[in-house]
Amino acid sequence: MREVTEHIVIVGAGAAGLMAARELARAGRKVTVLEARERCGGRIHPLPDAEFGYRAEGGAEFVHGEAPVTRGLLREAGLPLHEIAGERWSFDGTALSREVRDDPHEAELQAVLRNLKEDLPVAELLRRHFAGENYAPMRRSILRMVEGYDAADPERASTLALREEWMDGGHAAQARIDGGYGALIDFLVADCRGFGVTIHLDCVVSAIEENGDRAAVRCVGGDVHGCDRVILTVPLPLLREMALPASAREKLAAAGDIGFGNVIKILLRFARPWWQERHQDLAGMTFLLSDRTIPVWWTQYPSGQAVLTGWFGGPHTAELDSLDPKALIDAGLDSLAAIFKLSREDVARDLVAAAATNWAHDPFARGAYSWATPRTRAAQEILARADGRVLFSGEALYRGRDMGTVEAALASGVETAGLIRRG
């Protein structure tokens, strides 16, 4: 049997940390994972089946695009994936209607994007090329997507990073996993343990030290884990709160060129799908867009679950920063009441279960996910370097590469493990 000669400590048991742990343990390394939460998964956060009737997602939910790493893992785990079909609807302040995606300026936008040689923020692109009043609907649509879907600030968000998504017209495939992302995390955790990975929960890392060819990871409470190398996979805001060696701090300085956005997510389970009863045409609705406080909603179509999920992403989530989960649920009910021209009491009458998360308030996330600025790629190259005892990994190192957050995290975990195996 091959002798274990290197001990790796991984900070964070989210998708990136578990993937790196599995790859390194399979390659014969001794691996210890330190996780601050009482559970694995990080920003993948399954909610209780008993409350929602299925394993609902309080965090990541959709598989976006091709996602080859994610889909490969799902095949290994034997977890089916279902593409999302159905209709998109919108509320214009007066009436509900099926969303018309054909923009008269679509060809012009794509021509500008194809010919773009130098990156610039999205807001600047719109000011330079689409400032006229006739472009106003297109500008609103683009800004809504950048702020809501990407959780990004248009004044800083990279146009080139979003170009492929736009060139596709926003039609990239989306899918859900049977059993949710939680089932995929369960598979990774079991695989890690099967390969001998040690996972410590409730272990908040406060400092990392280097001493020659060794490193030490210190946890709140006094535990110290000596090792050969450390992989940090926690969200960017948390990295800035750790005491790190000088070499790691120098690399981390580049992280200021990677954006980090927030999302508020609200799940409401009802006794019946009352929206279909009120508007029979909504039987096939997947997404519903509006200008309400909670602007985006989706169903579990084609599942029969009577659940509506509210979503609010981007810098404007700060406007709701003072609201606790109950107040966020009330804001969601108010938004639905306005869209469907009902009272909040009418909407809430058949409410069975509810959950709301402002990810900026989560102490071990401080937000939802990263997004790319025009300087992000250079920052990622600095952070991904394998010099020193401390390495960085996670979805932030893959933003701007036309992949979803979980896929980016998994791919980064694979790449970081490969750097250690090769060197």
Short mmCIF file of C-alpha atoms in Angstrom, two decimals:
data_model
loop_
_atom_site.label_atom_id
_atom_site.label_comp_id
_atom_site.label_asym_id
_atom_site.label_seq_id
_atom_site.Cartn_x
_atom_site.Cartn_y
_atom_site.Cartn_z
CA MET A 1 0.00 0.00 0.00
CA ARG A 2 1.29 3.44 -0.91
CA GLU A 3 2.72 5.37 2.04
CA VAL A 4 0.92 8.60 2.87
CA THR A 5 3.52 11.37 2.79
CA GLU A 6 1.50 14.57 2.66
CA HIS A 7 -1.29 15.89 4.89
CA ILE A 8 -3.68 18.46 3.43
CA VAL A 9 -6.11 20.50 5.55
CA ILE A 10 -9.07 21.92 3.63
CA VAL A 11 -11.02 24.79 5.16
CA GLY A 12 -14.67 24.60 4.12
CA ALA A 13 -16.91 21.61 3.36
CA GLY A 14 -18.80 23.17 0.49
CA ALA A 15 -18.70 21.90 -3.08
CA ALA A 16 -15.10 23.04 -3.75
CA GLY A 17 -13.72 21.71 -0.46
CA LEU A 18 -15.39 18.31 -0.71
CA MET A 19 -14.39 17.90 -4.35
CA ALA A 20 -10.75 18.76 -3.62
CA ALA A 21 -10.82 16.42 -0.60
CA ARG A 22 -12.16 13.53 -2.63
CA GLU A 23 -9.62 13.98 -5.43
CA LEU A 24 -6.67 14.25 -3.04
CA ALA A 25 -7.75 11.31 -0.87
CA ARG A 26 -8.17 9.15 -3.97
CA ALA A 27 -4.60 10.09 -4.87
CA GLY A 28 -3.31 8.86 -1.51
CA ARG A 29 -3.07 12.09 0.48
CA LYS A 30 -4.15 12.35 4.09
CA VAL A 31 -6.98 14.91 4.09
CA THR A 32 -8.72 16.74 6.93
CA VAL A 33 -11.69 19.03 6.24
CA LEU A 34 -12.59 21.76 8.75
CA GLU A 35 -16.13 23.15 8.47
CA ALA A 36 -17.51 26.01 10.56
CA ARG A 37 -21.15 24.93 10.18
CA GLU A 38 -22.95 21.99 11.76
CA ARG A 39 -23.42 20.55 8.27
CA CYS A 40 -21.58 20.11 4.99
CA GLY A 41 -22.60 21.89 1.80
CA GLY A 42 -21.94 25.57 2.51
CA ARG A 43 -24.20 27.64 0.25
CA ILE A 44 -25.94 24.43 -0.79
CA HIS A 45 -28.58 24.31 1.93
CA PRO A 46 -31.37 21.68 1.81
CA LEU A 47 -34.48 22.45 3.85
CA PRO A 48 -36.47 19.84 5.82
CA ASP A 49 -38.59 17.49 3.71
CA ALA A 50 -41.28 17.51 6.40
CA GLU A 51 -41.81 21.27 6.02
CA PHE A 52 -41.86 21.59 2.24
CA GLY A 53 -42.94 18.14 1.04
CA TYR A 54 -39.63 17.60 -0.78
CA ARG A 55 -35.98 18.48 -0.25
CA ALA A 56 -36.31 22.16 -1.01
CA GLU A 57 -33.25 24.34 -1.63
CA GLY A 58 -32.50 27.29 0.62
CA GLY A 59 -29.38 28.01 -1.44
CA ALA A 60 -28.18 26.74 -4.82
CA GLU A 61 -30.97 25.06 -6.79
CA PHE A 62 -30.40 24.92 -10.55
CA VAL A 63 -27.80 23.22 -12.73
CA HIS A 64 -26.92 25.78 -15.39
CA GLY A 65 -25.74 24.97 -18.90
CA GLU A 66 -23.52 22.06 -19.82
CA ALA A 67 -21.91 21.73 -16.34
CA PRO A 68 -19.72 18.73 -17.24
CA VAL A 69 -18.22 18.25 -13.77
CA THR A 70 -21.61 18.39 -12.06
CA ARG A 71 -23.22 16.08 -14.58
CA GLY A 72 -20.34 13.62 -14.30
CA LEU A 73 -20.77 13.47 -10.53
CA LEU A 74 -24.51 12.99 -10.89
CA ARG A 75 -23.91 10.00 -13.16
CA GLU A 76 -21.54 8.53 -10.58
CA ALA A 77 -24.10 9.10 -7.84
CA GLY A 78 -27.00 7.76 -9.91
CA LEU A 79 -28.94 11.01 -9.43
CA PRO A 80 -31.31 11.90 -12.31
CA LEU A 81 -31.33 15.42 -13.70
CA HIS A 82 -34.47 17.01 -15.15
CA GLU A 83 -34.33 19.86 -17.63
CA ILE A 84 -36.71 22.72 -16.84
CA ALA A 85 -39.39 23.54 -19.37
CA GLY A 86 -42.49 25.68 -19.02
CA GLU A 87 -43.33 29.32 -19.59
CA ARG A 88 -42.01 32.63 -18.33
CA TRP A 89 -44.51 35.25 -17.26
CA SER A 90 -44.16 38.87 -16.23
CA PHE A 91 -46.16 41.47 -14.36
CA ASP A 92 -45.86 45.02 -15.71
CA GLY A 93 -47.58 46.70 -12.79
CA THR A 94 -51.01 46.26 -14.32
CA ALA A 95 -51.42 42.80 -15.82
CA LEU A 96 -49.81 39.39 -16.12
CA SER A 97 -48.60 38.24 -19.53
CA ARG A 98 -46.39 35.60 -21.08
CA GLU A 99 -42.92 37.04 -21.42
CA VAL A 100 -41.91 37.95 -24.95
CA ARG A 101 -38.19 37.40 -25.29
CA ASP A 102 -37.78 38.79 -28.80
CA ASP A 103 -36.15 42.20 -28.49
CA PRO A 104 -36.06 44.33 -31.66
CA HIS A 105 -32.49 45.35 -30.76
CA GLU A 106 -31.20 41.81 -30.12
CA ALA A 107 -29.22 41.62 -33.38
CA GLU A 108 -27.66 45.02 -32.70
CA LEU A 109 -26.66 43.97 -29.17
CA GLN A 110 -25.08 40.78 -30.42
CA ALA A 111 -23.16 42.65 -33.12
CA VAL A 112 -21.71 45.03 -30.50
CA LEU A 113 -20.77 42.10 -28.28
CA ARG A 114 -19.12 40.17 -31.12
CA ASN A 115 -16.98 43.17 -32.05
CA LEU A 116 -16.02 44.08 -28.50
CA LYS A 117 -12.24 43.86 -28.15
CA GLU A 118 -11.69 45.42 -24.75
CA ASP A 119 -13.64 44.62 -21.60
CA LEU A 120 -15.68 47.28 -19.85
CA PRO A 121 -18.41 47.37 -17.19
CA VAL A 122 -21.92 46.55 -18.34
CA ALA A 123 -23.30 49.95 -17.38
CA GLU A 124 -20.59 51.65 -19.47
CA LEU A 125 -21.41 49.43 -22.46
CA LEU A 126 -25.04 50.51 -22.26
CA ARG A 127 -24.11 54.20 -21.98
CA ARG A 128 -21.79 54.02 -24.99
CA HIS A 129 -23.88 51.96 -27.36
CA PHE A 130 -27.49 51.93 -26.17
CA ALA A 131 -28.21 55.27 -24.54
CA GLY A 132 -31.27 56.24 -26.61
CA GLU A 133 -34.81 56.09 -25.24
CA ASN A 134 -35.69 53.44 -27.82
CA TYR A 135 -33.24 51.11 -26.06
CA ALA A 136 -34.82 51.62 -22.61
CA PRO A 137 -36.66 48.25 -22.46
CA MET A 138 -33.48 46.40 -23.46
CA ARG A 139 -31.42 48.30 -20.87
CA ARG A 140 -33.93 47.43 -18.15
CA SER A 141 -33.84 43.77 -19.17
CA ILE A 142 -30.04 43.64 -19.15
CA LEU A 143 -29.70 45.46 -15.84
CA ARG A 144 -32.34 43.21 -14.28
CA MET A 145 -30.42 40.15 -15.40
CA VAL A 146 -27.02 41.45 -14.21
CA GLU A 147 -28.32 42.56 -10.83
CA GLY A 148 -30.81 39.75 -10.24
CA TYR A 149 -29.41 36.63 -11.89
CA ASP A 150 -25.70 37.44 -11.52
CA ALA A 151 -26.11 39.35 -8.20
CA ALA A 152 -23.67 41.87 -9.66
CA ASP A 153 -23.19 45.64 -9.74
CA PRO A 154 -23.57 46.78 -13.39
CA GLU A 155 -21.10 49.61 -12.75
CA ARG A 156 -18.37 47.01 -12.12
CA ALA A 157 -19.57 43.79 -13.79
CA SER A 158 -17.53 42.54 -16.75
CA THR A 159 -19.24 42.61 -20.15
CA LEU A 160 -16.94 39.98 -21.63
CA ALA A 161 -17.64 37.60 -18.76
CA LEU A 162 -21.36 37.79 -19.55
CA ARG A 163 -21.00 37.82 -23.34
CA GLU A 164 -21.51 34.11 -23.93
CA GLU A 165 -24.64 34.13 -21.80
CA TRP A 166 -26.03 37.05 -23.80
CA MET A 167 -25.01 35.63 -27.16
CA ASP A 168 -27.11 32.62 -26.24
CA GLY A 169 -30.01 34.98 -25.67
CA GLY A 170 -30.36 33.77 -22.09
CA HIS A 171 -31.59 30.37 -23.30
CA ALA A 172 -28.93 28.18 -21.69
CA ALA A 173 -30.38 24.95 -20.33
CA GLN A 174 -31.37 24.82 -16.69
CA ALA A 175 -32.14 21.67 -14.75
CA ARG A 176 -32.89 20.35 -11.27
CA ILE A 177 -31.43 17.31 -9.51
CA ASP A 178 -33.70 14.62 -8.13
CA GLY A 179 -33.15 15.04 -4.39
CA GLY A 180 -31.60 18.46 -4.93
CA TYR A 181 -27.99 19.54 -4.55
CA GLY A 182 -28.16 18.14 -1.03
CA ALA A 183 -28.20 14.63 -2.48
CA LEU A 184 -25.03 15.45 -4.42
CA ILE A 185 -23.37 16.73 -1.23
CA ASP A 186 -24.41 13.54 0.57
CA PHE A 187 -22.72 11.53 -2.18
CA LEU A 188 -19.51 13.57 -1.97
CA VAL A 189 -19.38 13.34 1.83
CA ALA A 190 -19.86 9.57 1.73
CA ASP A 191 -17.20 9.23 -0.97
CA CYS A 192 -14.75 11.41 0.99
CA ARG A 193 -15.22 9.35 4.13
CA GLY A 194 -14.90 6.18 2.13
CA PHE A 195 -11.46 7.34 0.98
CA GLY A 196 -10.43 8.16 4.55
CA VAL A 197 -11.12 11.91 4.70
CA THR A 198 -11.66 13.24 8.23
CA ILE A 199 -14.37 15.91 8.46
CA HIS A 200 -14.66 18.13 11.54
CA LEU A 201 -17.87 20.19 11.87
CA ASP A 202 -18.37 23.23 14.14
CA CYS A 203 -14.73 24.14 13.58
CA VAL A 204 -14.28 27.86 12.89
CA VAL A 205 -10.82 28.63 11.54
CA SER A 206 -9.27 31.83 12.86
CA ALA A 207 -5.65 31.72 11.70
CA ILE A 208 -3.19 29.89 9.48
CA GLU A 209 0.54 29.91 10.11
CA GLU A 210 3.54 28.79 8.08
CA ASN A 211 6.73 27.46 9.59
CA GLY A 212 9.22 26.31 7.00
CA ASP A 213 7.82 23.29 5.19
CA ARG A 214 4.86 22.92 7.58
CA ALA A 215 1.63 24.79 8.23
CA ALA A 216 -0.75 25.03 11.17
CA VAL A 217 -4.47 25.80 11.13
CA ARG A 218 -5.85 27.31 14.34
CA CYS A 219 -9.54 27.07 15.23
CA VAL A 220 -11.66 29.12 17.60
CA GLY A 221 -11.63 27.16 20.83
CA GLY A 222 -7.94 26.25 20.64
CA ASP A 223 -7.70 23.23 18.31
CA VAL A 224 -4.61 23.27 16.09
CA HIS A 225 -4.19 21.09 12.99
CA GLY A 226 -0.66 20.69 11.67
CA CYS A 227 -0.26 19.83 8.01
CA ASP A 228 1.85 20.19 4.89
CA ARG A 229 -0.56 22.40 2.93
CA VAL A 230 -3.84 24.25 3.45
CA ILE A 231 -6.59 24.82 0.88
CA LEU A 232 -8.96 27.70 1.66
CA THR A 233 -12.37 27.28 0.00
CA VAL A 234 -14.52 29.68 2.04
CA PRO A 235 -16.32 32.70 0.49
CA LEU A 236 -14.21 35.77 -0.23
CA PRO A 237 -15.53 37.98 2.63
CA LEU A 238 -14.50 35.36 5.21
CA LEU A 239 -10.96 35.10 3.87
CA ARG A 240 -10.36 38.71 4.79
CA GLU A 241 -11.22 37.96 8.42
CA MET A 242 -8.61 35.21 8.88
CA ALA A 243 -5.05 35.77 10.05
CA LEU A 244 -2.98 34.51 7.12
CA PRO A 245 0.73 34.20 6.36
CA ALA A 246 2.28 37.13 4.49
CA SER A 247 2.51 35.24 1.18
CA ALA A 248 -1.20 34.36 1.30
CA ARG A 249 -2.18 37.92 2.25
CA GLU A 250 -0.28 39.23 -0.76
CA LYS A 251 -2.23 36.95 -3.08
CA LEU A 252 -5.52 37.70 -1.34
CA ALA A 253 -5.08 41.40 -2.07
CA ALA A 254 -6.03 40.58 -5.67
CA ALA A 255 -9.47 39.41 -4.53
CA GLY A 256 -10.63 43.04 -4.48
CA ASP A 257 -10.93 42.72 -8.26
CA ILE A 258 -13.50 39.92 -7.92
CA GLY A 259 -17.06 41.00 -7.13
CA PHE A 260 -19.15 39.28 -4.49
CA GLY A 261 -22.92 39.63 -4.55
CA ASN A 262 -25.89 38.90 -2.34
CA VAL A 263 -29.17 37.06 -2.75
CA ILE A 264 -32.35 36.92 -0.70
CA LYS A 265 -34.31 33.70 -1.20
CA ILE A 266 -37.82 33.05 0.09
CA LEU A 267 -39.71 29.74 -0.10
CA LEU A 268 -43.46 29.63 0.46
CA ARG A 269 -45.37 26.35 0.56
CA PHE A 270 -49.14 26.50 0.18
CA ALA A 271 -51.89 23.95 0.67
CA ARG A 272 -52.74 24.25 -3.02
CA PRO A 273 -51.40 26.04 -6.14
CA TRP A 274 -53.83 28.93 -5.80
CA TRP A 275 -52.14 30.95 -8.59
CA GLN A 276 -53.26 28.32 -11.10
CA GLU A 277 -56.80 28.51 -9.78
CA ARG A 278 -56.78 32.29 -10.15
CA HIS A 279 -55.25 32.19 -13.65
CA GLN A 280 -55.64 28.86 -15.40
CA ASP A 281 -53.07 29.89 -18.02
CA LEU A 282 -50.39 29.75 -15.29
CA ALA A 283 -50.51 25.95 -15.06
CA GLY A 284 -47.27 25.75 -17.09
CA MET A 285 -45.51 28.74 -15.50
CA THR A 286 -41.92 28.34 -14.36
CA PHE A 287 -40.66 31.90 -13.81
CA LEU A 288 -42.56 35.09 -12.99
CA LEU A 289 -40.82 38.48 -13.22
CA SER A 290 -42.06 41.77 -11.81
CA ASP A 291 -40.98 45.10 -10.37
CA ARG A 292 -42.19 44.26 -6.85
CA THR A 293 -39.99 44.22 -3.73
CA ILE A 294 -39.30 40.52 -4.31
CA PRO A 295 -39.10 40.70 -8.10
CA VAL A 296 -38.55 37.11 -9.26
CA TRP A 297 -40.64 34.03 -8.47
CA TRP A 298 -40.57 30.49 -9.73
CA THR A 299 -42.60 27.33 -9.33
CA GLN A 300 -41.52 23.70 -9.09
CA TYR A 301 -43.10 22.97 -12.48
CA PRO A 302 -43.59 20.29 -13.72
CA SER A 303 -43.69 18.95 -10.16
CA GLY A 304 -47.03 19.29 -8.43
CA GLN A 305 -45.49 20.91 -5.34
CA ALA A 306 -47.46 24.01 -4.36
CA VAL A 307 -44.32 26.03 -3.65
CA LEU A 308 -43.38 29.50 -4.86
CA THR A 309 -39.76 30.60 -4.52
CA GLY A 310 -38.94 34.31 -4.36
CA TRP A 311 -35.56 35.70 -5.42
CA PHE A 312 -33.96 39.10 -5.03
CA GLY A 313 -30.31 39.47 -6.02
CA GLY A 314 -27.69 42.16 -6.40
CA PRO A 315 -26.68 45.40 -4.71
CA HIS A 316 -30.27 46.54 -4.08
CA THR A 317 -30.74 43.72 -1.57
CA ALA A 318 -29.06 46.13 0.87
CA GLU A 319 -32.38 48.00 0.95
CA LEU A 320 -33.86 45.04 2.88
CA ASP A 321 -30.86 44.55 5.14
CA SER A 322 -32.80 45.40 8.30
CA LEU A 323 -35.47 42.74 7.73
CA ASP A 324 -35.40 39.48 9.66
CA PRO A 325 -36.69 36.22 8.08
CA LYS A 326 -40.30 36.84 9.18
CA ALA A 327 -40.27 40.34 7.69
CA LEU A 328 -38.78 38.97 4.46
CA ILE A 329 -41.58 36.41 4.27
CA ASP A 330 -44.09 39.23 4.76
CA ALA A 331 -42.38 41.18 1.95
CA GLY A 332 -42.73 38.13 -0.26
CA LEU A 333 -46.43 37.78 0.55
CA ASP A 334 -46.94 41.49 -0.14
CA SER A 335 -45.21 41.15 -3.51
CA LEU A 336 -47.40 38.21 -4.52
CA ALA A 337 -50.49 40.04 -3.32
CA ALA A 338 -49.67 43.01 -5.56
CA ILE A 339 -48.95 40.81 -8.58
CA PHE A 340 -52.16 38.80 -8.22
CA LYS A 341 -54.29 41.72 -6.95
CA LEU A 342 -55.11 40.06 -3.64
CA SER A 343 -54.70 41.04 -0.01
CA ARG A 344 -51.77 39.65 1.93
CA GLU A 345 -54.29 37.79 4.09
CA ASP A 346 -55.74 36.09 1.02
CA VAL A 347 -52.29 34.96 -0.13
CA ALA A 348 -51.24 33.81 3.34
CA ARG A 349 -54.45 31.94 4.09
CA ASP A 350 -53.20 28.62 2.71
CA LEU A 351 -49.56 29.08 3.71
CA VAL A 352 -48.23 25.80 5.13
CA ALA A 353 -44.51 26.51 5.55
CA ALA A 354 -42.12 29.35 4.85
CA ALA A 355 -38.39 30.04 4.97
CA ALA A 356 -36.31 33.09 4.09
CA THR A 357 -32.57 33.57 3.90
CA ASN A 358 -30.68 36.80 3.37
CA TRP A 359 -27.31 35.28 2.52
CA ALA A 360 -25.53 38.48 3.53
CA HIS A 361 -26.64 37.70 7.10
CA ASP A 362 -25.23 34.19 7.04
CA PRO A 363 -22.10 34.37 9.24
CA PHE A 364 -20.26 31.75 7.17
CA ALA A 365 -21.15 33.14 3.74
CA ARG A 366 -21.68 36.94 4.00
CA GLY A 367 -23.34 36.83 0.58
CA ALA A 368 -24.30 34.48 -2.21
CA TYR A 369 -21.62 34.15 -4.89
CA SER A 370 -18.91 35.89 -6.85
CA TRP A 371 -19.11 37.77 -10.12
CA ALA A 372 -16.49 38.98 -12.57
CA THR A 373 -15.17 42.50 -13.15
CA PRO A 374 -12.91 43.43 -16.09
CA ARG A 375 -9.91 42.68 -13.83
CA THR A 376 -11.14 39.39 -12.40
CA ARG A 377 -9.25 37.02 -14.69
CA ALA A 378 -5.89 38.51 -13.67
CA ALA A 379 -6.90 38.29 -10.01
CA GLN A 380 -7.91 34.65 -10.42
CA GLU A 381 -4.52 33.79 -11.91
CA ILE A 382 -2.81 35.29 -8.86
CA LEU A 383 -5.07 33.52 -6.36
CA ALA A 384 -4.76 30.15 -8.14
CA ARG A 385 -0.96 30.03 -7.90
CA ALA A 386 0.27 27.00 -6.01
CA ASP A 387 3.27 28.69 -4.39
CA GLY A 388 3.55 28.61 -0.61
CA ARG A 389 1.79 26.39 1.90
CA VAL A 390 -1.63 28.07 1.50
CA LEU A 391 -3.74 27.64 -1.63
CA PHE A 392 -7.04 29.23 -2.57
CA SER A 393 -9.93 27.40 -4.22
CA GLY A 394 -13.65 27.90 -4.81
CA GLU A 395 -16.21 29.33 -7.19
CA ALA A 396 -14.61 32.80 -7.08
CA LEU A 397 -11.63 31.44 -9.03
CA TYR A 398 -13.87 30.40 -11.93
CA ARG A 399 -16.32 33.28 -12.23
CA GLY A 400 -16.55 34.74 -15.72
CA ARG A 401 -16.11 31.36 -17.42
CA ASP A 402 -19.75 30.85 -18.40
CA MET A 403 -20.59 28.30 -15.73
CA GLY A 404 -22.91 28.20 -12.75
CA THR A 405 -21.73 28.70 -9.19
CA VAL A 406 -21.71 25.05 -8.10
CA GLU A 407 -20.05 23.91 -11.32
CA ALA A 408 -17.39 26.60 -10.81
CA ALA A 409 -16.80 25.42 -7.24
CA LEU A 410 -16.51 21.76 -8.24
CA ALA A 411 -14.20 22.56 -11.17
CA SER A 412 -11.98 24.70 -8.95
CA GLY A 413 -11.75 21.89 -6.39
CA VAL A 414 -10.62 19.49 -9.11
CA GLU A 415 -8.04 21.96 -10.40
CA THR A 416 -6.59 22.75 -6.96
CA ALA A 417 -6.28 19.07 -6.13
CA GLY A 418 -4.51 18.57 -9.46
CA LEU A 419 -1.99 21.31 -8.66
CA ILE A 420 -1.06 19.56 -5.41
CA ARG A 421 -0.90 16.12 -7.01
CA ARG A 422 1.40 17.38 -9.74
CA GLY A 423 3.66 19.41 -7.55
#
